[in-house]
mmCIF file of the C-alpha atoms, coordinates in Angstrom:
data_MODEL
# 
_entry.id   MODEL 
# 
loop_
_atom_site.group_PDB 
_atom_site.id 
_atom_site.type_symbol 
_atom_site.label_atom_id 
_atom_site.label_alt_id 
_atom_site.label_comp_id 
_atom_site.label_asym_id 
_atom_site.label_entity_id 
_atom_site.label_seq_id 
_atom_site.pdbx_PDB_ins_code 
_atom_site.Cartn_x 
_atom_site.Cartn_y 
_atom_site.Cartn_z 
_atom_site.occupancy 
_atom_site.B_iso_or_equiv 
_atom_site.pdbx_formal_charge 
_atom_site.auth_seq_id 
_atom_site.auth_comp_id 
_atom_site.auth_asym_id 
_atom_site.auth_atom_id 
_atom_site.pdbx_PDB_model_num 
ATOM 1   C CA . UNK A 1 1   ? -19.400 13.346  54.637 1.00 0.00 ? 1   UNK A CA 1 
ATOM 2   C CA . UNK A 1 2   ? -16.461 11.508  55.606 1.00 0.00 ? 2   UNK A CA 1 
ATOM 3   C CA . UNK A 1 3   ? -16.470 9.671   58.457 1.00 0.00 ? 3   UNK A CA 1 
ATOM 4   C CA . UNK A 1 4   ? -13.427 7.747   60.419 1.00 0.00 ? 4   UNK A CA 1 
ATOM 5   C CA . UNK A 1 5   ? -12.408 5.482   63.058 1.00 0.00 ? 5   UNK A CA 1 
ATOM 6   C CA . UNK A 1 6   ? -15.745 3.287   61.788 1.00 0.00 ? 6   UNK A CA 1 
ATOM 7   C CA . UNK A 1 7   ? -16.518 0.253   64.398 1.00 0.00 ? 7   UNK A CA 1 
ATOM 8   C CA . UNK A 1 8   ? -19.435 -1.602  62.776 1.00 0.00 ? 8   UNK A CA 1 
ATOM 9   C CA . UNK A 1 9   ? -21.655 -2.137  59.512 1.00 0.00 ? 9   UNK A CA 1 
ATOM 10  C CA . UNK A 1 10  ? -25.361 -2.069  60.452 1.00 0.00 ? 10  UNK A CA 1 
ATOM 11  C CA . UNK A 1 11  ? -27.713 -3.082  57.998 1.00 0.00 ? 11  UNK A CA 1 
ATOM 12  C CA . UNK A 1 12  ? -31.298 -2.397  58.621 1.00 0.00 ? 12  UNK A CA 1 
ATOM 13  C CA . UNK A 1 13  ? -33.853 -4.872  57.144 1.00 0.00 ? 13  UNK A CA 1 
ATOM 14  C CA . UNK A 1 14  ? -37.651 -3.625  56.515 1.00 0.00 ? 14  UNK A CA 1 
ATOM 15  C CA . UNK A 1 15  ? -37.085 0.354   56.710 1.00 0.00 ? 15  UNK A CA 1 
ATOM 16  C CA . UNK A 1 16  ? -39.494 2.864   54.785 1.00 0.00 ? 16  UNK A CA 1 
ATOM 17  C CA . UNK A 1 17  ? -37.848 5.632   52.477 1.00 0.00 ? 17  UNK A CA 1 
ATOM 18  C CA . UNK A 1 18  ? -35.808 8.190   53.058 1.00 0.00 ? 18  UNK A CA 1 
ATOM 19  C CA . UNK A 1 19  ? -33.222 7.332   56.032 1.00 0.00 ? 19  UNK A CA 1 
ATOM 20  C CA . UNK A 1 20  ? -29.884 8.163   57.299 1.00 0.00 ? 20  UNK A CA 1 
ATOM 21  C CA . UNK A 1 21  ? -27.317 9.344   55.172 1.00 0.00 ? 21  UNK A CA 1 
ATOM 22  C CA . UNK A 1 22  ? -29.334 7.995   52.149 1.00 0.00 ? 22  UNK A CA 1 
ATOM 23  C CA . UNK A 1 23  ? -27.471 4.914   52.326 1.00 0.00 ? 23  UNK A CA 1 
ATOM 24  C CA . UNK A 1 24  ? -30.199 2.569   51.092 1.00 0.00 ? 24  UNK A CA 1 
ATOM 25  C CA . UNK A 1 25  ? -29.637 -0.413  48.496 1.00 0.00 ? 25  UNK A CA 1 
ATOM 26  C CA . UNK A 1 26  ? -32.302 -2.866  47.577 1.00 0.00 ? 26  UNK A CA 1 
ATOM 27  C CA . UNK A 1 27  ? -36.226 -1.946  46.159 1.00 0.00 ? 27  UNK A CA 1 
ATOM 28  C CA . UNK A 1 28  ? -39.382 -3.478  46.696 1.00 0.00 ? 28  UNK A CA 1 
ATOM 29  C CA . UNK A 1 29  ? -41.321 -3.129  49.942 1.00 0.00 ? 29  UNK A CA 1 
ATOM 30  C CA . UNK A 1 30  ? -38.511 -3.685  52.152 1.00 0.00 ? 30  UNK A CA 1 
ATOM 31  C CA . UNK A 1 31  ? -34.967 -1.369  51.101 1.00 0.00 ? 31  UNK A CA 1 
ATOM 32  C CA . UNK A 1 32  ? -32.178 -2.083  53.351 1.00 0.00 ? 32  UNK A CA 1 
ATOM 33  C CA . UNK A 1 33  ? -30.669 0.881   54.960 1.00 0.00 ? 33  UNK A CA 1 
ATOM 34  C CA . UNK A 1 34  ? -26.587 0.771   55.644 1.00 0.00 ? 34  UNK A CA 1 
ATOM 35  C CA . UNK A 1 35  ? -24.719 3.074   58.499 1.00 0.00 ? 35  UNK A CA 1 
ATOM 36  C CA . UNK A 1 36  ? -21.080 2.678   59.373 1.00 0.00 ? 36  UNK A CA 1 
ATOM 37  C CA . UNK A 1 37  ? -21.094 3.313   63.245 1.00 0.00 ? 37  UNK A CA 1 
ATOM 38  C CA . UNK A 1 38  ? -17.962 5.796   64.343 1.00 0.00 ? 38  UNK A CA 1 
ATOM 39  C CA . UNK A 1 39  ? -19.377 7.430   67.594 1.00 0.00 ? 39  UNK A CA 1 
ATOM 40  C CA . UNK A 1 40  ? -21.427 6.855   70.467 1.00 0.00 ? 40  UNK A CA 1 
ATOM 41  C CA . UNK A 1 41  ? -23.884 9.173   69.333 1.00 0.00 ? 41  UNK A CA 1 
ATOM 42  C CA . UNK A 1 42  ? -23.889 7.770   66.050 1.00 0.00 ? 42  UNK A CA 1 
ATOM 43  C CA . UNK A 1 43  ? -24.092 4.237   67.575 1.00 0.00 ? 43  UNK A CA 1 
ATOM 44  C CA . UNK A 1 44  ? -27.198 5.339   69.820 1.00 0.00 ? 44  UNK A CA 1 
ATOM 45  C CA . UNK A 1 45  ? -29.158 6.308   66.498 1.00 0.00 ? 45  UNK A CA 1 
ATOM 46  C CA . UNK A 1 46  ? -28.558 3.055   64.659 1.00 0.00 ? 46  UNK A CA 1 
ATOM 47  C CA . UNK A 1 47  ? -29.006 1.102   67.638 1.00 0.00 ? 47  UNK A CA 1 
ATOM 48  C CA . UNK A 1 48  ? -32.466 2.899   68.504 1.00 0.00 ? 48  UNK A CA 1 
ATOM 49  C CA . UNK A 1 49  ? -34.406 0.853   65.960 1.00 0.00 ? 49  UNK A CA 1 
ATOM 50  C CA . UNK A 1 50  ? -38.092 1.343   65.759 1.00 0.00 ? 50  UNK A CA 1 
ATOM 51  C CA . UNK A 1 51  ? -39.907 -2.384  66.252 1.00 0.00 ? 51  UNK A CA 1 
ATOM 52  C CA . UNK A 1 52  ? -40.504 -4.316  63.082 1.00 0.00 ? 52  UNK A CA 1 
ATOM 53  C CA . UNK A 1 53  ? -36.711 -4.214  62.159 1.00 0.00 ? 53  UNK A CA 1 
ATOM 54  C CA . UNK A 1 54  ? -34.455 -6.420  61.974 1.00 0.00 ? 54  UNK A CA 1 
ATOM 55  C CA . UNK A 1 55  ? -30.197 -5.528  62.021 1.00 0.00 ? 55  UNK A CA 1 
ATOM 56  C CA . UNK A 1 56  ? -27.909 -7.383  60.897 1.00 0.00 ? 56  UNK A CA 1 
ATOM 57  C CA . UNK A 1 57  ? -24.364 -5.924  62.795 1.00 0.00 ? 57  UNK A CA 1 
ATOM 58  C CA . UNK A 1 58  ? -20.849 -6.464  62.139 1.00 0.00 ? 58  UNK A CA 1 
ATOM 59  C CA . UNK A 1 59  ? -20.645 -9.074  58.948 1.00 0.00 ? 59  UNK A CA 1 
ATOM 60  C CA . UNK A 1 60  ? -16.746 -10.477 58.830 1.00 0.00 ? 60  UNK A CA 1 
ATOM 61  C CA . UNK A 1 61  ? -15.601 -14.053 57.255 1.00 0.00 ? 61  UNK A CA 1 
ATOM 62  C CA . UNK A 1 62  ? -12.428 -15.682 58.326 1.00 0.00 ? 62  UNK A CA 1 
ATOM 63  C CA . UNK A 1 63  ? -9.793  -15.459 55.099 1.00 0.00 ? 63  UNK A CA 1 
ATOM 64  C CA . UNK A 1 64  ? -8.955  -19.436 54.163 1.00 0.00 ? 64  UNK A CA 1 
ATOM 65  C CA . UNK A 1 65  ? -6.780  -21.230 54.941 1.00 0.00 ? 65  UNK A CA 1 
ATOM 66  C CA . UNK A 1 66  ? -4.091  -22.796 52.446 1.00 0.00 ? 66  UNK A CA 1 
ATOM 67  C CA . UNK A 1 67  ? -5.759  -24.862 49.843 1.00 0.00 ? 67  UNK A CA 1 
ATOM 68  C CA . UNK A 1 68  ? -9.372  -24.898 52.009 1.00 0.00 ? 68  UNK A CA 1 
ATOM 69  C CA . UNK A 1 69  ? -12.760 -24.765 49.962 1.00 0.00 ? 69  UNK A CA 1 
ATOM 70  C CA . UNK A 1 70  ? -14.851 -23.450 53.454 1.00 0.00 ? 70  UNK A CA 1 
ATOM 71  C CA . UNK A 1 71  ? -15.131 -20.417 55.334 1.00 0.00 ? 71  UNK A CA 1 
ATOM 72  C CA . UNK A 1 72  ? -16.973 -19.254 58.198 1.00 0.00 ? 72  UNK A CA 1 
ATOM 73  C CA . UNK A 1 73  ? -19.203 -16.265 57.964 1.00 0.00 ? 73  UNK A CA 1 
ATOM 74  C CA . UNK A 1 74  ? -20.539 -14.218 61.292 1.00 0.00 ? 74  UNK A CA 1 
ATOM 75  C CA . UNK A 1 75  ? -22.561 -11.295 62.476 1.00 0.00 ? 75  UNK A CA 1 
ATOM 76  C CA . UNK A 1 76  ? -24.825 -10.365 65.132 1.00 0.00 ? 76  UNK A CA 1 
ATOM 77  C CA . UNK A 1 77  ? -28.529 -10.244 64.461 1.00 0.00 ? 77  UNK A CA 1 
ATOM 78  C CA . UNK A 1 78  ? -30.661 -7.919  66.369 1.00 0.00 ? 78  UNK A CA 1 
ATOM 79  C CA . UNK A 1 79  ? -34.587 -8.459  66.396 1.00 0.00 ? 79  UNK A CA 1 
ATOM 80  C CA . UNK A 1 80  ? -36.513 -5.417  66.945 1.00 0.00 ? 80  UNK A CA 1 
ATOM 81  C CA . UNK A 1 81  ? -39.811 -6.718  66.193 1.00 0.00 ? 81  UNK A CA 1 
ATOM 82  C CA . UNK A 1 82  ? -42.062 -9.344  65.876 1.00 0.00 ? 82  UNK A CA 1 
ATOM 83  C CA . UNK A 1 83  ? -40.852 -13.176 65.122 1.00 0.00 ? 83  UNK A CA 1 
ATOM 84  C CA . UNK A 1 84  ? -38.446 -13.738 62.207 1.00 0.00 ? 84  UNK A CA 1 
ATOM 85  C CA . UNK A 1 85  ? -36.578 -16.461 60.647 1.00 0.00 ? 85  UNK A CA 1 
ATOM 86  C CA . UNK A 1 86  ? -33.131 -16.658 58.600 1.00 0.00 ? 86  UNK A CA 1 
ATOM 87  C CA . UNK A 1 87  ? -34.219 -19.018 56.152 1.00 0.00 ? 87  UNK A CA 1 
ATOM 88  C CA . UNK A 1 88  ? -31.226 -18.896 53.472 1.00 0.00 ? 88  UNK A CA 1 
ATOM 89  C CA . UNK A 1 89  ? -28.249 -17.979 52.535 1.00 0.00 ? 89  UNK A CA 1 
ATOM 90  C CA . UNK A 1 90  ? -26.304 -17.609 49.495 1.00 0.00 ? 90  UNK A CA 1 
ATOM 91  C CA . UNK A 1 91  ? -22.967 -15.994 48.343 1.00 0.00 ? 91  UNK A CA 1 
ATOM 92  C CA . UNK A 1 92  ? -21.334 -15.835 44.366 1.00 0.00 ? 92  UNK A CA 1 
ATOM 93  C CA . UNK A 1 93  ? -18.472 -16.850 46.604 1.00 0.00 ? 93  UNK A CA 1 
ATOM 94  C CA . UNK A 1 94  ? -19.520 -20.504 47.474 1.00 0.00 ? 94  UNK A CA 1 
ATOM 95  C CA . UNK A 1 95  ? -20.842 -23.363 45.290 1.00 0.00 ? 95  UNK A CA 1 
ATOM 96  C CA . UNK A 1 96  ? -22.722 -23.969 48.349 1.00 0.00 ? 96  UNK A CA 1 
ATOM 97  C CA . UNK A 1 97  ? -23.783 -21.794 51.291 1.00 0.00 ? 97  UNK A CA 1 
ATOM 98  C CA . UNK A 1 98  ? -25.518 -23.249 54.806 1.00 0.00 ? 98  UNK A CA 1 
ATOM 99  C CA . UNK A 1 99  ? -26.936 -22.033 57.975 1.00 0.00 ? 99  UNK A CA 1 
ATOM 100 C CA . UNK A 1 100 ? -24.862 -23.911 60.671 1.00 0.00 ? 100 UNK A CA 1 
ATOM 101 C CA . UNK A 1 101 ? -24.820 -24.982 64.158 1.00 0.00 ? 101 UNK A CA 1 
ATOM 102 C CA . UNK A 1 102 ? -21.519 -25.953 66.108 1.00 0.00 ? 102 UNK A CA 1 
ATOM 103 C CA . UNK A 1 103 ? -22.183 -27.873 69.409 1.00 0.00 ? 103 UNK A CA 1 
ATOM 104 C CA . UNK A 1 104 ? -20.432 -30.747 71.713 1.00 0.00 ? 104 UNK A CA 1 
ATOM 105 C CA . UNK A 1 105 ? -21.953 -34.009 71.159 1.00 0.00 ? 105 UNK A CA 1 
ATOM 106 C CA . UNK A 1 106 ? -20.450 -36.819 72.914 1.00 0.00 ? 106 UNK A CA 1 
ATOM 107 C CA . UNK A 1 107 ? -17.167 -34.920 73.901 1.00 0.00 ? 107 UNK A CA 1 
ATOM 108 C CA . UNK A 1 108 ? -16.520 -34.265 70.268 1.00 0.00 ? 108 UNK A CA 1 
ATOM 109 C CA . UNK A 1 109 ? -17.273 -30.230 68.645 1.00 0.00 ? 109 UNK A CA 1 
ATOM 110 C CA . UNK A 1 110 ? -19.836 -31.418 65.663 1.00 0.00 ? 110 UNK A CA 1 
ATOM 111 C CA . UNK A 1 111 ? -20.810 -29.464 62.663 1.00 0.00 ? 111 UNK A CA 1 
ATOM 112 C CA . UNK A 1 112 ? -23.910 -29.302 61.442 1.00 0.00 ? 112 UNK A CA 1 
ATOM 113 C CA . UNK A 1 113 ? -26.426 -27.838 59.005 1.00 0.00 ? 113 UNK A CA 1 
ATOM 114 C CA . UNK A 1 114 ? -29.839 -25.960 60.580 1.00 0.00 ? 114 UNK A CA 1 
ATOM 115 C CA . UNK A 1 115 ? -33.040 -25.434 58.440 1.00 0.00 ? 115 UNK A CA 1 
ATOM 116 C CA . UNK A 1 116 ? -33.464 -22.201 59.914 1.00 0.00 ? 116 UNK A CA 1 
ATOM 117 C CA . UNK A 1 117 ? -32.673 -20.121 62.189 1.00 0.00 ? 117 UNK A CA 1 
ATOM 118 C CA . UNK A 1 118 ? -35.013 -18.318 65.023 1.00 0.00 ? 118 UNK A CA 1 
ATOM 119 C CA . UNK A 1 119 ? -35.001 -14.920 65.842 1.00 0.00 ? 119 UNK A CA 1 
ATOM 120 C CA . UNK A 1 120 ? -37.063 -14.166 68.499 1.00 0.00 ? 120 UNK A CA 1 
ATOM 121 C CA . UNK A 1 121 ? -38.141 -10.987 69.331 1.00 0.00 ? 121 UNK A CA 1 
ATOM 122 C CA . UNK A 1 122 ? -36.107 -8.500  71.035 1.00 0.00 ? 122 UNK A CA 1 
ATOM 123 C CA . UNK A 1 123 ? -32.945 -10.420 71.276 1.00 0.00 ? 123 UNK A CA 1 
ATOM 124 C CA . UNK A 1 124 ? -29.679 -10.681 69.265 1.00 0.00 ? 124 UNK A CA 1 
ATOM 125 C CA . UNK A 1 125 ? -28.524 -13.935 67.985 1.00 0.00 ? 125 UNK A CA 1 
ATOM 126 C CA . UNK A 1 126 ? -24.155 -14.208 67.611 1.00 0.00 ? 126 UNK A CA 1 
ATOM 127 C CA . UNK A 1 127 ? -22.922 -16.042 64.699 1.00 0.00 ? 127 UNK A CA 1 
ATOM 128 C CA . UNK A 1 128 ? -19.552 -17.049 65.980 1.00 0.00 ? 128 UNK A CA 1 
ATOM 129 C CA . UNK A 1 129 ? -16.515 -19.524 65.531 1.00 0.00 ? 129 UNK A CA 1 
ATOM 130 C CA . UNK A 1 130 ? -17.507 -22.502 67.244 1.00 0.00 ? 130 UNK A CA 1 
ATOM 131 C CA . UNK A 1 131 ? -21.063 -21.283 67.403 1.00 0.00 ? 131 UNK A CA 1 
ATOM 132 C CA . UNK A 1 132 ? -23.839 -20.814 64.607 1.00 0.00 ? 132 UNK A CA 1 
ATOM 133 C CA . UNK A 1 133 ? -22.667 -19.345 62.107 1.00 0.00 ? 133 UNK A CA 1 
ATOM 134 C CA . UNK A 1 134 ? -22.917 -18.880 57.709 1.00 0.00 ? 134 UNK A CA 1 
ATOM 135 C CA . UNK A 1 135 ? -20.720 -21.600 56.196 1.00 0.00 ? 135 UNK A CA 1 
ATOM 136 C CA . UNK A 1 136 ? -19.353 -21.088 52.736 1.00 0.00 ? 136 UNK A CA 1 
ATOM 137 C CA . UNK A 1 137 ? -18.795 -24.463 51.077 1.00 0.00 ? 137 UNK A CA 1 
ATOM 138 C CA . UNK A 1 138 ? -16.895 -25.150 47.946 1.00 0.00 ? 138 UNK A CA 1 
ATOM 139 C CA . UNK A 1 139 ? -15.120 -21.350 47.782 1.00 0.00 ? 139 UNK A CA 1 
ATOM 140 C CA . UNK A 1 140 ? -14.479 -20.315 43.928 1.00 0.00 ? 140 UNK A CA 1 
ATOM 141 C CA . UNK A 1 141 ? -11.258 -18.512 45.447 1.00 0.00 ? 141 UNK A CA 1 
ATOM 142 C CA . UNK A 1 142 ? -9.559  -17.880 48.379 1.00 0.00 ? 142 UNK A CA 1 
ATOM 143 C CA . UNK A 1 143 ? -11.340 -15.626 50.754 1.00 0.00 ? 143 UNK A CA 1 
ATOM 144 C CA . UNK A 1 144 ? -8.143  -13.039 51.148 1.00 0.00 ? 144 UNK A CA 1 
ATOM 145 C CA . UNK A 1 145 ? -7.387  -10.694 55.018 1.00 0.00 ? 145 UNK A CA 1 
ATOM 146 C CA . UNK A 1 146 ? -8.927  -6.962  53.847 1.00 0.00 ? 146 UNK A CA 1 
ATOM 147 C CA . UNK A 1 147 ? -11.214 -8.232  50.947 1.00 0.00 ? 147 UNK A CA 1 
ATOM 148 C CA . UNK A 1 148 ? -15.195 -8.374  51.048 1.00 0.00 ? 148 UNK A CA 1 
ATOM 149 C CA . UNK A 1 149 ? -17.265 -11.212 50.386 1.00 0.00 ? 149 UNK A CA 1 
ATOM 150 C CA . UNK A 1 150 ? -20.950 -10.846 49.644 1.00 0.00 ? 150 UNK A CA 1 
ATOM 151 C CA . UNK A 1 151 ? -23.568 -12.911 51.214 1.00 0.00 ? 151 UNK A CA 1 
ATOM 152 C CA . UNK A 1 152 ? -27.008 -12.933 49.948 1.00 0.00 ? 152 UNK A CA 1 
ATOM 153 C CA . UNK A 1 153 ? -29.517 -13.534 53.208 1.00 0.00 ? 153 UNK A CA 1 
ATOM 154 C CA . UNK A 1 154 ? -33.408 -14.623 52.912 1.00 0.00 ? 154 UNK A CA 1 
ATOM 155 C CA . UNK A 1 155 ? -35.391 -13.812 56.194 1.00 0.00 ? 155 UNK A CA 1 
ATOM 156 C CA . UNK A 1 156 ? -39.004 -15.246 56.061 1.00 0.00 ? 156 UNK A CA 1 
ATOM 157 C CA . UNK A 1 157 ? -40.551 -12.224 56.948 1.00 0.00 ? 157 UNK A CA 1 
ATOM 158 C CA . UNK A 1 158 ? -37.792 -9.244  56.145 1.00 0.00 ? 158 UNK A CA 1 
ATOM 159 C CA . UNK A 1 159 ? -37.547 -10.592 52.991 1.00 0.00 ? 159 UNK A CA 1 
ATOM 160 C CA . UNK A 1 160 ? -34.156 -10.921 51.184 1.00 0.00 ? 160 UNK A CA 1 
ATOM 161 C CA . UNK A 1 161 ? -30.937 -8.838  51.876 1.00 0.00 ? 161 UNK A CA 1 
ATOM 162 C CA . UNK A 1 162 ? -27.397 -8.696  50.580 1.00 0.00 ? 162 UNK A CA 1 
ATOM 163 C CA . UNK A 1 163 ? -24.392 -8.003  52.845 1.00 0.00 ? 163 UNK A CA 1 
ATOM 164 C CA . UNK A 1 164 ? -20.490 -7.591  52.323 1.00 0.00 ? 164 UNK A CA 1 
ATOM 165 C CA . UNK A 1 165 ? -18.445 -9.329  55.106 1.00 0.00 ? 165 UNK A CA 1 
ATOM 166 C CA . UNK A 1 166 ? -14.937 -7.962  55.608 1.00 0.00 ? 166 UNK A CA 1 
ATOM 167 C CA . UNK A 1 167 ? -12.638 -10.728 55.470 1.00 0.00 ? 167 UNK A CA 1 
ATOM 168 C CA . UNK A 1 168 ? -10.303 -11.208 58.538 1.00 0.00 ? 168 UNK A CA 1 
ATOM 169 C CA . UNK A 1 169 ? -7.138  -13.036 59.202 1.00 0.00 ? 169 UNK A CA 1 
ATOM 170 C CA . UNK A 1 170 ? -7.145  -16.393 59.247 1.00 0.00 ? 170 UNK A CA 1 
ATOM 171 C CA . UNK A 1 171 ? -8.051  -17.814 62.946 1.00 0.00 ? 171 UNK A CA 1 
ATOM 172 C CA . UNK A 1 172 ? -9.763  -14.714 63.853 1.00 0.00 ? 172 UNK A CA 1 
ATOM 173 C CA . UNK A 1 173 ? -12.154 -15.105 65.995 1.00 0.00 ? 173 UNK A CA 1 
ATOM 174 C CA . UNK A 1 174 ? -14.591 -11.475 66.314 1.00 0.00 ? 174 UNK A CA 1 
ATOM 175 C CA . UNK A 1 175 ? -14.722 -8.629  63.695 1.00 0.00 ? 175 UNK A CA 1 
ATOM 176 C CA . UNK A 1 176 ? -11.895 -6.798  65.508 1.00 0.00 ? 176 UNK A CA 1 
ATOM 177 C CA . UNK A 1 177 ? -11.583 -3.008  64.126 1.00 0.00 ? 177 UNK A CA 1 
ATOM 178 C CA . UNK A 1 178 ? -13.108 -1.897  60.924 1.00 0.00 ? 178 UNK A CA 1 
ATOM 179 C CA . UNK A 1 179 ? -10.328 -1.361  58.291 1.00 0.00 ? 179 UNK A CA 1 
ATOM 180 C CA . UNK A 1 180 ? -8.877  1.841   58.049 1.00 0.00 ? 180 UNK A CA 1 
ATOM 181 C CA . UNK A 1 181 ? -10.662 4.307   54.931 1.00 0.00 ? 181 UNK A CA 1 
ATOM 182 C CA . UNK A 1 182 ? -13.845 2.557   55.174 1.00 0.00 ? 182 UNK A CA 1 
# 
């Protein structure tokens, strides 16, 4: 089936087998499902999670900068069900990856690493520039406009999950369109 004009990456954490489009990757209890979203109707599928799930929706990195060794990874998370945590994160990309917060203290925008991060119930959490977000630290290469990085992501009660994160321009600040042919 080919499918154009795709507008977001949903990965579904905690789904039994079988699923749409057969797109699963992963084992163990908890396979992770993967559904490019190109329509409305398509959209209202995905988006009509059954409780217990958590999705993990448009994944994008900002490419580096010049000589830089960090990188900024985001995504929405959507809670479905009952209390979760992002515990970890990890990428081949990074000598380093952490969970961070951005926030004004004292009139200054301060960076800072989070143990975890809390996703209640119900709700979506944004990682975003200048907000919480995945920071790769100590890059192996330059993360390059079009190209994917993968980021490996532990949730303490989903369980572990791997993502790719489309890499956008440099100074980008949302996912913007998905690329076209994907």
């Amino acid at each position: 089936m080919a499918i154009c004009a795709l507008s977001r990456l949903v990965v579904v954490v905690g789904v039994g087998v079988g699923g749409f489009m057969g797109g699963f990757v992963g084992g163990g209890a908890d396979p992770v499902r993967f559904a490019w979203e190109a329509s409305p109707a398509l959209a209202q599928e995905t988006d009509s999670v059954p409780a217990g799930l958590i999705t993990i929706e448009r994944p994008w990195a900002r490419a580096s900068a010049g000589t830089a060794t960090v990188a900024g990874v985001f995504m929405t998370l959507h809670n479905g069900g009952a209390k979760d945590r992002l515990i970890r994160a990890a990428s081949p990309a990074a000598g380093l990856v952490e969970i961070h917060q951005t926030r004004m203290e004292d009139g200054v925008m301060r960076m800072r690493p989070v143990e975890a991060l809390d996703l209640a119930p119900g709700t979506d959490t944004v990682l975003r520039p200048g907000g919480l977000h995945v920071m790769l630290i100590d890059l192996k290469a330059p993360l390059v406009e079009g190209e994917r990085v993968r980021v490996d992501l532990t949730f303490e009660h989903a369980g572990p999950v791997t993502i790719e994160a489309i890499v956008r321009p440099v100074g980008a600040q949302d996912a913007g369109a998905a690329p076209k042919g994907q």
